[in-house]
Amino acid sequence: MTRKELFKNTLRKSVHAWKLINELPLSDDESLMLRHFMDQPGFLDLHWRMFVPAIKGQGTEEQKQKWLPLANKMQIIGCYAQTELGHGSNVQGLETTATFDPQTDQFILHSPTQTSSKWWPGGLGKVSTHAVIYARLITDGKDHGVHGFIVQLRNMDDHSPLPGITIGDIGVKFGNGAYNSMDNGFLMFDKFCIPRDQMLMRLSKVTREGKYVPSDVPRQLMYGTMVSVRQTIVSNASIAMARAVCIATRYSAVRRQFGSQNGGIETQVIDYKTQQNRLFPLLASAYAFRFVGEWLKWLYTDVTQRLEASDFATLPEAHACTAGLKSMTTSATSDGIEECRKLCGGHGYLWCSGLPELFAVYVPACTYEGDNVVLQLQVARFLMKTVSQLGSGKAPAGTTAYMGRAKHLLQCRSSIRKAEDWLNPAMVLETFEARALRMAVSCANNLSKFENQEQGFSELLADLVEAAIAHCQLIVVSKFIVKLEGEIKGKGVKNQLKNLCYIYALHLIHKHLGDFLSTNSITSEQASLANHQLRSLYTQVRPNAVALVDAFDYTDHYLGSVLGRYDGNVYPKLFEEALKDPLNDTVVPDGYHEYIRPLIKQHLRSARL
Ligand SMILES: CCCCCCCCC/C=C/C(=O)SCCNC(=O)CCNC(=O)[C@H](O)C(C)(C)COP(=O)(O)OP(=O)(O)OC[C@H]1O[C@@H](n2cnc3c(N)ncnc32)[C@H](O)[C@@H]1OP(=O)(O)O
Ligand SMILES: Cc1cc2nc3c(=O)[nH]c(=O)nc-3n(C[C@H](O)[C@H](O)[C@H](O)COP(=O)(O)OP(=O)(O)OC[C@H]3O[C@@H](n4cnc5c(N)ncnc54)[C@H](O)[C@@H]3O)c2cc1C
């Protein structure tokens, strides 16, 4: 399809999904799940996932009563317009202004520079009638920083942009179908006025006289929508990883290459240890991210309830966990989808394998809702603050509780003596705790050598990111172990999940062996025992690998992959797909007479001469 056809088709599908959501007796989770299983990103996603939550989180009661009924019935369609051409990561650097005019009791929205143009918001370019706009609030000549505003963008009768608004789509993005079904847009204001009551005033407000009343709660609650989406992105990483792994595992069981004894059947590529070494950690990651995503959803729900009671105690932890786990799981999943493409050899590069499209749609997850490095730096900041308080007697809690055992963890030596010890949850957990703590303390010690903390932080950015990743990996391993100790039905299932849990943990030790050795968390002998155990775990998982991806229960339609078909009938279906290609409509291609024939004829002519 052309981009316009693709876009219009996505509108059709989004409206159809909305109709279904309305007609079917669905729970909120089910209707969200329905949107999850839409093939391509569309405006529906951001209306529900960002525009509505922003109003819920930052609007006053009366503002919610005014706007949510319209949004819930989709009588207005909204987007989340924060990022600008010049600023995305640095929210406090946004340039769009909202200047209060006491004469008219209005805010004047303006894009003072080209870099202040809103740029990227999904649904902004062509669909949304409204937006939550983030702009610098200026009143009485004072800049009070970035705040949220509800702004109508288009005429509700003919969808034309309102006067003072220039709006459009930012153009084609990475990949063929992929995110091009979404109208990520640009928007400039030219002294565009909105009523004062369209400033989202739950956190802070401006009085009729133009007086700014600051928030009596942490200003970062304004970032609440991003935190909520980051939390969902972790579970979504599991779904995307599971899709890719399902395709690659099923195809690896179908594909045979080399290894035939005297003309016999060739070897299934899933039996090669290299294939297992690349594939099974990804299979384990799909399960690991699902379980940590379940836990993160609990954490986010808990912090949301606490915030309602003005209890901000776990807000820093929630921010660090959503930021760090979003960053870690999306990076691993993007790399994992690409690895699954390579695991399928040449056929993985075909569009009909489903992997190129999955990769193209998925990879922006490393950037949207926060660049992954920028988010890990937030985790690093949280860890440095926690380490600095270790001596204060304030026991760290939650995911940093292990830091409370710093004395032991800084000097303990791993008691791993044989390969089987790597199946001991306490020993595995302590290994990850020691590595994470020692990396964080090492960063803190190095920071303390700098006169100026800011300068030290900027000098040590790369080390700090690695310490943050170590902390996040510990969280994922620990939540997998907790899940195993929990209520898993069925002994057989539990055994298989145990294998995957330790494949996940031990593959990380192998992948980040430098950290574990340089922090003396393990010895090279213990590392060798871990590798030995890993190989044994691959052998145990191999007979159940296909069952473990069948367990994701994805339909062939949803997988969209000839290689990942449930029936494994790959080769005939590859031909079927190939013959559907328009290039095969004729046996002699367009262009033969203009280009190929004259070329050959010319050769024939010169050959005759
Ligand atoms: C389902 C799948 C399909 C999902 C489908 C999704 C579709 C894609 C849609 C995409 C949408 C978008 O991309 S929307 C736009 C997303 N944009 C972003 O994510 C921008 C990323 N940048 C930021 O979030 C911010 O700029 C950040 C990096 C945190 C820096 O913010 P500030 O400068 O205001 O704050 P700092 O000075 O760094 O920190 C000050 C203190 O505030 C704390 N703090 C910072 N952020 C906080 C937060 N969110 N919550 C609590 N506390 C926070 C810090 O820990 C510090 O605490 P102390 O240390 O105690 O002082
Ligand atoms: C598909 C897609 C959909 C999007 N949808 C929306 C939307 O609906 N609404 C919306 O508001 N936005 C949206 N965005 C924008 C997105 O949120 C931003 O692109 C994202 O936050 C990254 O910010 P940036 O582009 O400024 O990256 P930059 O911060 O410019 O990143 C560039 C590089 O600089 C590095 N960097 C930046 N700051 C630091 C630092 N302090 N220390 C070390 N390194 C640093 C980064 O790690 C990165 O390598 C979308 C983006 C994409 C790709």
XYZ file of C-alpha atoms and ligand atoms in Angstrom:
723
model
C 0.000 0.000 0.000
C 1.036 3.608 -0.463
C 1.436 5.525 2.779
C -1.956 7.209 2.262
C -3.633 3.830 1.640
C -1.886 2.343 4.681
C -2.926 5.275 6.824
C -6.545 5.175 5.655
C -6.649 1.398 6.168
C -5.377 1.886 9.704
C -8.108 4.451 10.342
C -10.604 1.836 9.118
C -9.170 -0.822 11.442
C -8.931 1.523 14.422
C -12.558 2.602 14.039
C -13.579 -1.044 13.602
C -11.693 -1.966 16.787
C -13.402 0.890 18.586
C -16.798 -0.383 17.374
C -15.938 -3.862 18.699
C -14.770 -2.452 22.004
C -18.108 -0.705 22.312
C -20.264 -3.603 21.196
C -18.553 -6.452 23.035
C -18.996 -6.789 26.803
C -15.260 -6.277 27.435
C -13.469 -5.480 30.667
C -10.992 -2.564 30.586
C -8.121 -5.051 30.379
C -9.792 -6.920 27.528
C -10.409 -3.744 25.558
C -6.791 -2.709 26.142
C -5.732 -6.203 25.042
C -7.835 -5.783 21.886
C -5.933 -2.632 21.079
C -2.692 -4.514 21.867
C -3.444 -7.049 19.185
C -4.040 -4.467 16.489
C -1.396 -5.017 13.880
C -0.147 -1.511 13.508
C 0.194 1.533 15.739
C -2.747 3.852 15.299
C -4.228 6.994 16.822
C -6.541 4.886 19.022
C -3.524 3.762 20.992
C -2.337 7.179 21.995
C -5.816 8.600 22.623
C -6.358 5.910 25.234
C -2.830 5.324 26.376
C -1.671 8.917 26.788
C -4.304 11.625 26.147
C -6.932 10.195 28.505
C -4.455 9.255 31.299
C -2.893 12.740 31.129
C -6.299 14.322 31.801
C -7.019 11.773 34.532
C -3.663 12.349 36.186
C -3.292 16.101 35.855
C -6.832 17.448 35.528
C -8.951 18.845 38.344
C -12.275 17.145 39.139
C -14.200 19.684 37.087
C -11.762 19.376 34.186
C -12.170 15.576 34.285
C -15.943 15.958 34.360
C -15.794 18.253 31.345
C -13.309 16.421 29.123
C -13.379 12.711 30.004
C -16.983 12.044 28.887
C -16.100 13.548 25.488
C -12.869 11.529 25.283
C -14.475 8.296 26.505
C -17.116 8.522 23.789
C -14.422 9.566 21.304
C -16.323 12.751 20.526
C -12.873 14.289 20.736
C -9.700 12.476 19.681
C -6.561 13.403 21.553
C -2.810 13.037 21.528
C 0.090 13.706 23.883
C 2.140 16.585 22.493
C 5.251 17.041 24.606
C 8.286 16.457 22.371
C 9.536 19.285 20.182
C 11.885 19.446 17.213
C 14.635 20.654 19.523
C 13.846 18.770 22.731
C 12.521 15.344 23.614
C 14.623 13.894 26.431
C 15.055 17.203 28.158
C 11.464 18.024 29.078
C 12.514 21.044 31.120
C 14.140 22.388 27.943
C 10.848 22.611 26.015
C 10.373 26.018 24.363
C 6.640 26.303 23.512
C 5.248 29.098 25.696
C 1.864 29.546 27.375
C 1.684 33.143 28.551
C -1.206 34.147 30.792
C -3.102 37.303 29.730
C -5.117 38.658 32.665
C -6.965 41.000 30.287
C -8.647 38.122 28.552
C -8.246 35.396 31.193
C -6.524 33.323 28.528
C -3.205 31.593 27.873
C -1.479 32.596 24.645
C 0.270 29.544 23.183
C 3.194 30.335 20.941
C 6.040 28.554 19.155
C 8.810 31.168 19.449
C 11.431 29.245 17.466
C 11.484 26.522 14.827
C 12.945 24.119 17.410
C 9.904 24.805 19.605
C 7.641 23.182 16.987
C 5.935 20.146 18.459
C 7.452 17.202 16.546
C 6.729 13.455 16.884
C 3.472 13.236 18.841
C 1.515 10.278 17.519
C -1.936 11.078 16.126
C -1.079 14.775 15.897
C -0.368 15.034 12.185
C -3.817 14.276 10.725
C -6.254 12.759 13.197
C -6.411 14.422 16.587
C -8.940 17.143 17.268
C -7.332 17.930 20.630
C -4.003 17.521 22.383
C -2.482 17.727 25.811
C 0.232 20.259 25.050
C 3.271 20.729 27.293
C 4.479 24.326 27.346
C 6.377 26.780 29.535
C 3.877 28.547 31.763
C 4.604 32.270 31.943
C 2.603 34.614 34.123
C 3.497 38.008 35.514
C 6.640 37.845 33.377
C 7.896 34.775 35.280
C 8.609 31.407 33.654
C 7.274 28.638 35.922
C 8.508 25.759 33.794
C 6.655 23.107 31.821
C 2.954 22.463 32.429
C 0.153 20.627 30.623
C -2.728 22.260 28.730
C -5.737 20.847 26.882
C -5.879 22.451 23.467
C -8.375 22.073 20.629
C -6.430 21.835 17.369
C -9.065 21.412 14.673
C -12.492 22.630 13.700
C -14.985 19.990 14.865
C -17.116 20.488 11.739
C -14.607 20.237 8.936
C -11.427 19.053 10.711
C -9.465 22.054 9.419
C -6.720 23.386 11.716
C -7.902 26.309 13.832
C -6.490 29.754 12.995
C -3.067 30.225 14.544
C -2.238 26.545 14.213
C 0.050 25.021 11.565
C -0.094 21.240 11.657
C 0.968 18.224 9.574
C 2.664 14.848 9.413
C 6.445 14.580 9.909
C 6.903 12.148 7.019
C 7.819 8.515 6.391
C 9.537 6.631 9.178
C 11.725 3.532 9.421
C 10.484 0.414 7.660
C 7.731 -0.342 5.161
C 4.356 -0.709 6.954
C 5.658 -0.350 10.504
C 4.994 2.934 12.210
C 3.903 4.631 8.965
C 0.338 3.764 9.845
C 0.686 6.438 12.541
C 0.488 10.155 11.790
C 3.296 11.396 14.000
C 2.972 15.109 13.498
C 4.330 18.604 13.806
C 2.503 21.624 15.219
C 3.316 25.307 15.516
C 1.321 27.913 17.424
C 1.109 31.538 16.357
C -0.229 33.379 19.428
C -3.037 30.854 19.803
C -5.395 31.621 22.722
C -7.048 29.142 25.075
C -9.199 29.792 28.179
C -7.328 29.730 31.503
C -9.397 26.730 32.612
C -7.703 24.615 29.953
C -4.474 24.550 31.949
C -4.446 21.148 33.672
C -4.650 22.416 37.248
C -4.644 19.396 39.549
C -0.973 19.808 40.458
C -0.489 23.582 40.171
C -2.687 26.429 38.960
C -3.011 30.053 37.895
C -5.668 32.232 39.549
C -7.941 34.643 37.672
C -5.560 37.394 38.720
C -2.686 35.505 37.117
C -1.076 34.359 40.337
C 0.849 31.076 39.986
C 0.041 28.605 42.774
C 2.765 25.928 42.814
C 2.062 22.272 43.337
C 2.064 21.026 46.921
C 3.030 17.600 45.583
C 6.224 16.584 43.735
C 6.259 18.418 40.409
C 7.297 15.150 38.751
C 3.725 13.915 39.054
C 3.308 15.868 35.830
C 5.381 13.064 34.285
C 2.862 10.475 35.469
C 1.582 9.604 32.002
C 5.060 8.658 30.833
C 5.565 6.493 33.904
C 2.314 4.660 33.271
C 3.186 3.949 29.639
C 6.722 2.834 30.535
C 5.150 0.286 32.851
C 2.990 -1.140 30.062
C 5.951 -1.185 27.664
C 7.676 -3.813 29.838
C 4.822 -6.304 29.416
C 4.674 -5.372 25.756
C 8.368 -6.221 25.433
C 7.513 -9.728 26.582
C 4.791 -10.005 23.930
C 7.077 -8.768 21.145
C 9.936 -11.031 22.260
C 7.555 -13.985 22.503
C 6.293 -13.381 18.953
C 9.824 -13.340 17.542
C 10.938 -16.340 19.586
C 7.829 -18.304 18.605
C 8.648 -17.781 14.913
C 12.356 -18.594 15.307
C 11.796 -21.644 17.516
C 9.159 -23.242 15.304
C 11.225 -22.571 12.191
C 14.396 -23.899 13.868
C 12.511 -27.151 14.474
C 11.381 -27.301 10.829
C 14.622 -26.283 9.161
C 17.181 -29.047 8.508
C 20.692 -28.316 7.308
C 23.820 -30.561 7.078
C 24.492 -33.501 9.370
C 22.883 -36.286 7.348
C 24.538 -39.683 7.911
C 25.008 -41.605 4.594
C 22.205 -39.846 2.766
C 19.829 -39.904 5.738
C 17.720 -37.014 6.995
C 19.628 -33.792 7.803
C 19.856 -32.277 11.277
C 17.230 -29.893 12.657
C 19.038 -26.582 13.169
C 17.460 -26.333 16.637
C 19.788 -29.165 17.646
C 22.912 -27.135 16.997
C 24.341 -25.793 20.297
C 25.013 -22.432 18.673
C 21.352 -22.160 17.672
C 20.323 -23.077 21.229
C 22.852 -20.651 22.722
C 21.323 -17.803 20.708
C 17.681 -18.843 20.857
C 16.990 -20.236 24.331
C 18.119 -17.149 26.298
C 15.605 -15.178 24.192
C 12.907 -17.731 24.981
C 13.808 -17.379 28.663
C 13.737 -13.567 28.331
C 10.194 -13.656 26.936
C 9.058 -15.409 30.100
C 11.285 -13.303 32.372
C 9.882 -10.035 30.986
C 6.347 -11.322 31.371
C 6.860 -12.020 35.059
C 8.702 -8.778 35.800
C 5.981 -6.967 33.839
C 3.351 -8.511 36.123
C 5.290 -7.356 39.161
C 5.834 -3.860 37.702
C 2.089 -3.544 37.082
C 1.569 -4.338 40.771
C 4.215 -1.747 41.772
C 2.640 0.895 39.555
C -0.864 0.187 40.866
C 0.451 0.334 44.427
C 2.228 3.664 43.918
C -0.858 5.111 42.204
C -2.987 4.185 45.223
C -0.388 5.659 47.591
C -0.297 8.888 45.563
C -4.054 9.179 45.968
C -3.413 9.199 49.705
C -0.584 11.735 49.203
C 1.952 9.077 50.158
C 4.983 9.799 47.942
C 7.370 7.408 49.675
C 7.611 4.911 46.802
C 7.472 7.441 43.944
C 11.273 7.463 43.422
C 11.344 3.642 43.361
C 8.444 3.543 40.896
C 10.172 6.055 38.644
C 13.472 4.184 38.760
C 11.864 0.778 38.144
C 9.599 1.872 35.287
C 12.424 3.848 33.663
C 15.087 1.167 34.125
C 12.974 -1.842 33.204
C 11.488 -0.072 30.173
C 14.996 0.719 29.036
C 16.457 -2.725 29.679
C 13.611 -4.834 28.295
C 13.127 -2.789 25.117
C 16.846 -2.848 24.294
C 16.969 -6.616 24.873
C 13.788 -7.184 22.866
C 14.892 -5.078 19.899
C 18.187 -6.977 19.790
C 16.274 -10.228 20.325
C 13.918 -9.702 17.371
C 16.902 -9.008 15.097
C 18.648 -12.132 16.453
C 15.515 -14.168 15.679
C 15.621 -12.888 12.116
C 19.199 -14.103 11.810
C 18.312 -17.414 13.463
C 15.969 -18.026 10.501
C 18.716 -17.620 7.895
C 17.778 -16.218 4.475
C 14.065 -16.800 4.863
C 14.109 -14.623 7.998
C 14.770 -11.662 5.711
C 11.554 -12.239 3.750
C 8.659 -9.939 4.590
C 6.405 -12.977 4.985
C 8.583 -14.244 7.849
C 6.902 -11.550 9.936
C 10.243 -10.593 11.513
C 11.226 -7.498 9.466
C 7.850 -5.842 10.167
C 7.935 -6.847 13.835
C 11.417 -5.353 14.147
C 10.483 -2.129 12.317
C 7.382 -1.596 14.456
C 9.157 -2.517 17.689
C 12.514 -0.726 17.654
C 11.258 2.825 18.372
C 10.401 1.450 21.825
C 14.068 2.070 22.659
C 13.431 5.763 22.093
C 9.816 6.689 22.706
C 8.686 7.146 26.285
C 12.268 8.079 26.995
C 15.577 7.341 25.320
C 16.957 4.190 26.921
C 20.261 5.719 28.004
C 18.590 8.808 29.455
C 16.276 6.559 31.440
C 19.103 4.408 32.779
C 20.785 7.613 33.972
C 17.673 8.273 36.025
C 18.163 4.838 37.602
C 21.831 5.623 38.201
C 20.858 8.865 39.943
C 18.477 6.888 42.163
C 21.179 4.286 42.958
C 23.800 6.936 43.810
C 21.307 8.582 46.137
C 20.607 5.211 47.785
C 24.308 4.393 48.192
C 24.944 7.840 49.677
C 22.296 7.135 52.342
C 23.698 3.716 53.322
C 25.632 5.171 56.203
C 22.674 7.255 57.368
C 20.933 4.363 59.064
C 17.985 4.710 56.660
C 17.582 1.098 55.500
C 17.052 0.917 51.735
C 13.740 -0.729 50.817
C 12.054 -2.320 47.855
C 14.309 -3.210 44.937
C 17.333 -1.672 46.692
C 16.812 -3.604 49.945
C 19.836 -5.752 49.034
C 21.976 -2.638 49.450
C 21.140 -2.780 53.132
C 23.388 -5.867 53.290
C 26.287 -3.920 51.791
C 28.772 -5.000 54.473
C 28.247 -8.662 53.603
C 27.799 -8.223 49.854
C 30.932 -6.146 49.452
C 33.205 -8.832 50.873
C 31.394 -12.153 50.423
C 32.893 -14.802 48.163
C 30.580 -16.965 46.108
C 30.233 -20.476 47.531
C 29.555 -22.046 44.125
C 31.576 -25.267 44.044
C 29.856 -27.412 41.422
C 27.695 -26.812 38.322
C 24.479 -27.781 40.141
C 25.074 -24.973 42.641
C 24.076 -22.647 39.806
C 20.539 -23.978 40.237
C 20.438 -22.707 43.805
C 18.242 -19.566 43.870
C 19.945 -18.045 46.915
C 23.410 -18.444 45.386
C 22.322 -17.034 42.016
C 20.555 -14.093 43.666
C 23.537 -13.267 45.862
C 25.820 -13.314 42.816
C 23.639 -10.731 41.049
C 23.255 -8.657 44.227
C 27.019 -8.588 44.795
C 27.692 -7.530 41.196
C 25.051 -4.780 41.231
C 26.058 -3.409 44.611
C 29.791 -3.466 43.890
C 29.266 -1.653 40.572
C 27.096 0.991 42.256
C 29.531 1.476 45.150
C 32.459 1.666 42.733
C 30.655 4.442 40.835
C 29.895 6.254 44.088
C 33.530 5.986 45.196
C 34.755 7.306 41.842
C 32.189 10.130 41.968
C 33.469 11.177 45.373
C 36.897 11.802 43.850
C 35.468 14.701 41.858
C 35.236 18.157 43.364
C 32.051 18.800 41.475
C 29.369 16.066 41.528
C 27.856 17.244 38.234
C 31.220 16.997 36.521
C 31.854 13.592 38.079
C 28.470 12.331 36.973
C 29.034 13.481 33.410
C 32.541 11.960 33.356
C 31.268 8.596 34.626
C 28.058 8.378 32.540
C 28.994 5.097 30.835
C 29.896 3.367 34.127
C 26.714 4.675 35.732
C 24.578 3.258 32.919
C 26.242 -0.144 33.362
C 25.594 -0.062 37.106
C 21.961 0.802 36.420
C 21.621 -2.106 33.980
C 23.149 -4.481 36.558
C 20.532 -3.332 39.076
C 17.703 -3.837 36.559
C 18.922 -7.313 35.602
C 18.952 -8.228 39.291
C 15.308 -7.142 39.534
C 14.310 -9.353 36.577
C 16.188 -12.394 37.937
C 14.766 -11.923 41.429
C 11.168 -11.574 40.162
C 11.576 -14.741 38.073
C 12.759 -16.626 41.163
C 9.882 -15.218 43.221
C 7.452 -16.317 40.504
C 8.855 -19.864 40.689
C 8.437 -19.934 44.453
C 4.883 -18.739 43.958
C 1.778 -20.475 42.782
C 2.822 -22.140 39.530
C 0.285 -24.801 38.642
C 1.655 -28.164 37.493
C 4.994 -29.732 38.355
C 5.990 -30.143 34.730
C 5.376 -26.483 34.028
C 7.311 -25.486 37.136
C 10.325 -27.566 36.064
C 10.352 -25.996 32.624
C 10.066 -22.487 34.041
C 12.897 -23.289 36.431
C 15.084 -24.244 33.479
C 14.185 -20.963 31.766
C 14.821 -18.942 34.927
C 18.365 -20.251 35.211
C 18.987 -20.001 31.475
C 18.026 -16.331 31.809
C 20.293 -15.765 34.827
C 23.298 -17.777 33.615
C 23.226 -16.331 30.087
C 23.447 -12.869 31.682
C 26.468 -13.979 33.708
C 28.109 -15.191 30.500
C 27.157 -12.048 28.566
C 28.326 -9.656 31.314
C 31.184 -11.826 32.576
C 33.475 -8.781 32.711
C 31.298 -7.219 35.408
C 31.127 -10.392 37.484
C 34.875 -11.036 37.317
C 36.016 -7.415 37.726
C 33.833 -7.025 40.837
C 35.091 -10.416 42.154
C 31.484 -11.523 42.396
C 32.583 -14.870 40.940
C 35.842 -16.535 39.884
C 36.683 -17.749 36.382
C 36.250 -21.325 37.618
C 32.756 -20.528 38.842
C 32.092 -18.876 35.466
C 33.096 -22.118 33.723
C 30.738 -24.059 35.977
C 27.976 -21.625 34.977
C 28.646 -22.261 31.279
C 28.606 -25.998 31.885
C 25.252 -25.707 33.647
C 23.924 -23.518 30.839
C 24.683 -26.178 28.230
C 22.976 -28.791 30.352
C 19.926 -26.560 30.698
C 19.746 -26.128 26.917
C 19.642 -29.913 26.558
C 16.782 -30.088 29.085
C 14.802 -27.311 27.383
C 15.287 -28.642 23.831
C 12.514 -31.312 23.938
C 10.011 -28.723 25.217
C 11.115 -25.694 23.212
C 8.266 -25.854 20.708
C 5.743 -26.510 23.475
C 7.073 -23.506 25.382
C 6.396 -21.198 22.420
C 3.068 -22.883 21.594
C 2.181 -21.917 25.155
C 2.109 -18.253 24.099
C -0.980 -19.297 22.177
C -0.507 -16.847 19.292
C -2.684 -17.476 16.238
C -1.035 -17.725 12.822
C -2.893 -14.533 11.908
C -1.398 -12.659 14.828
C 2.100 -13.994 14.215
C 1.832 -13.077 10.530
C 4.666 -15.425 9.694
C 5.037 -18.228 7.144
C 8.080 -19.476 9.097
C 6.222 -19.530 12.409
C 3.106 -21.376 11.219
C 1.619 -23.683 13.824
C 1.499 -26.521 11.289
C 5.136 -26.047 10.263
C 4.125 -26.276 6.600
C 6.713 -23.686 5.607
C 8.067 -24.480 2.139
C 4.772 -24.759 0.195
C 3.526 -21.602 1.921
C 6.715 -19.703 1.050
C 5.989 -20.450 -2.610
C 2.339 -19.441 -2.136
C 3.399 -16.093 -0.691
C 6.037 -15.551 -3.373
C 3.521 -16.082 -6.167
C 1.245 -13.462 -4.626
C 3.874 -10.822 -5.247
C 2.745 -8.396 -7.989
C 6.101 -8.859 -9.700
C 4.896 -12.376 -10.539
C 1.712 -11.162 -12.209
C 3.513 -11.562 -15.550
C 6.302 -13.951 -16.464
C 7.996 -11.209 -18.500
C 8.558 -8.203 -16.231
C 7.544 -4.649 -16.971
C 10.589 -2.920 -18.376
C 11.750 -5.841 -20.466
C 10.993 -4.137 -23.765
C 12.373 -0.743 -22.694
C 15.551 -1.915 -21.032
C 16.421 -5.622 -21.137
C 15.642 -6.391 -24.771
C 17.643 -3.462 -26.246
C 20.554 -4.476 -24.014
C 20.484 -8.094 -25.164
C 19.709 -7.133 -28.764
C 22.658 -4.752 -28.716
C 24.883 -7.613 -27.486
C 23.397 -9.846 -30.185
C 24.063 -7.127 -32.769
C 27.672 -6.663 -31.657
C 28.126 -10.471 -31.437
C 26.962 -10.748 -35.109
C 29.358 -7.970 -36.156
C 2.112 -1.110 25.341
C 3.174 -0.822 24.382
C 2.865 0.200 23.397
C 3.257 1.527 23.879
C 2.887 2.527 22.862
C 3.576 3.817 23.075
C 3.553 4.596 21.821
C 4.634 5.608 21.770
C 4.174 6.928 22.252
C 5.313 7.721 22.656
C 5.126 8.736 23.482
C 6.248 9.518 23.944
O 7.391 9.303 23.580
S 5.803 10.726 25.044
C 7.274 11.602 25.374
C 8.259 10.738 26.178
N 9.318 11.571 26.602
C 10.123 11.205 27.599
O 10.069 10.121 28.159
C 11.115 12.276 28.034
C 12.213 11.676 28.900
N 12.682 12.703 29.804
C 12.172 12.786 31.088
O 11.319 11.998 31.546
C 12.727 13.884 31.943
O 13.239 14.920 31.093
C 13.885 13.362 32.841
C 14.957 12.669 32.014
C 13.288 12.400 33.868
C 14.531 14.560 33.550
O 13.470 15.279 34.111
P 13.793 16.568 35.004
O 14.890 17.336 34.364
O 12.510 17.246 35.282
O 14.244 15.908 36.370
P 15.709 15.667 36.931
O 16.325 16.987 37.183
O 16.446 14.661 36.096
O 15.317 14.950 38.309
C 14.714 15.719 39.335
C 14.066 14.737 40.287
O 12.853 14.279 39.725
C 12.821 12.864 39.740
N 12.024 12.407 38.612
C 12.284 12.614 37.298
N 11.325 12.073 36.561
C 10.424 11.507 37.406
C 9.214 10.783 37.227
N 8.729 10.508 36.014
N 8.547 10.371 38.329
C 9.042 10.635 39.552
N 10.199 11.307 39.806
C 10.874 11.730 38.720
C 14.254 12.451 39.631
O 14.440 11.137 40.106
C 14.905 13.489 40.533
O 14.701 13.077 41.867
P 15.844 13.436 42.953
O 17.093 12.775 42.481
O 15.308 12.875 44.240
O 15.951 14.941 42.928
C 7.884 6.274 17.062
C 7.929 7.433 18.009
C 6.761 7.889 18.592
C 6.772 8.996 19.439
N 5.587 9.460 19.959
C 5.602 10.550 20.750
C 4.383 11.076 21.284
O 3.303 10.552 21.026
N 4.433 12.195 22.051
C 5.611 12.821 22.350
O 5.597 13.832 23.052
N 6.805 12.331 21.881
C 6.815 11.222 21.089
N 8.003 10.721 20.615
C 9.245 11.423 20.900
C 10.092 10.666 21.886
O 9.523 10.721 23.163
C 11.504 11.269 21.915
O 12.082 11.076 20.652
C 12.340 10.580 22.983
O 11.930 11.030 24.262
C 13.833 10.814 22.799
O 14.113 12.178 22.869
P 15.007 12.874 21.741
O 14.435 12.552 20.434
O 15.167 14.281 22.150
O 16.408 12.136 21.877
P 17.791 12.817 22.311
O 17.765 13.057 23.775
O 18.106 13.923 21.402
O 18.765 11.564 22.047
C 19.831 11.632 21.116
C 21.032 10.978 21.786
O 21.470 11.820 22.854
C 21.680 11.037 24.023
N 21.445 11.861 25.218
C 20.500 12.806 25.383
N 20.599 13.380 26.599
C 21.639 12.774 27.222
C 22.258 12.915 28.510
N 21.810 13.791 29.422
N 23.297 12.112 28.807
C 23.739 11.203 27.913
N 23.221 11.038 26.676
C 22.182 11.806 26.341
C 20.650 9.924 23.906
O 21.034 8.802 24.710
C 20.700 9.613 22.409
O 21.748 8.706 22.170
C 8.004 9.630 19.748
C 9.193 9.155 19.186
C 9.164 8.059 18.319
C 10.446 7.570 17.715
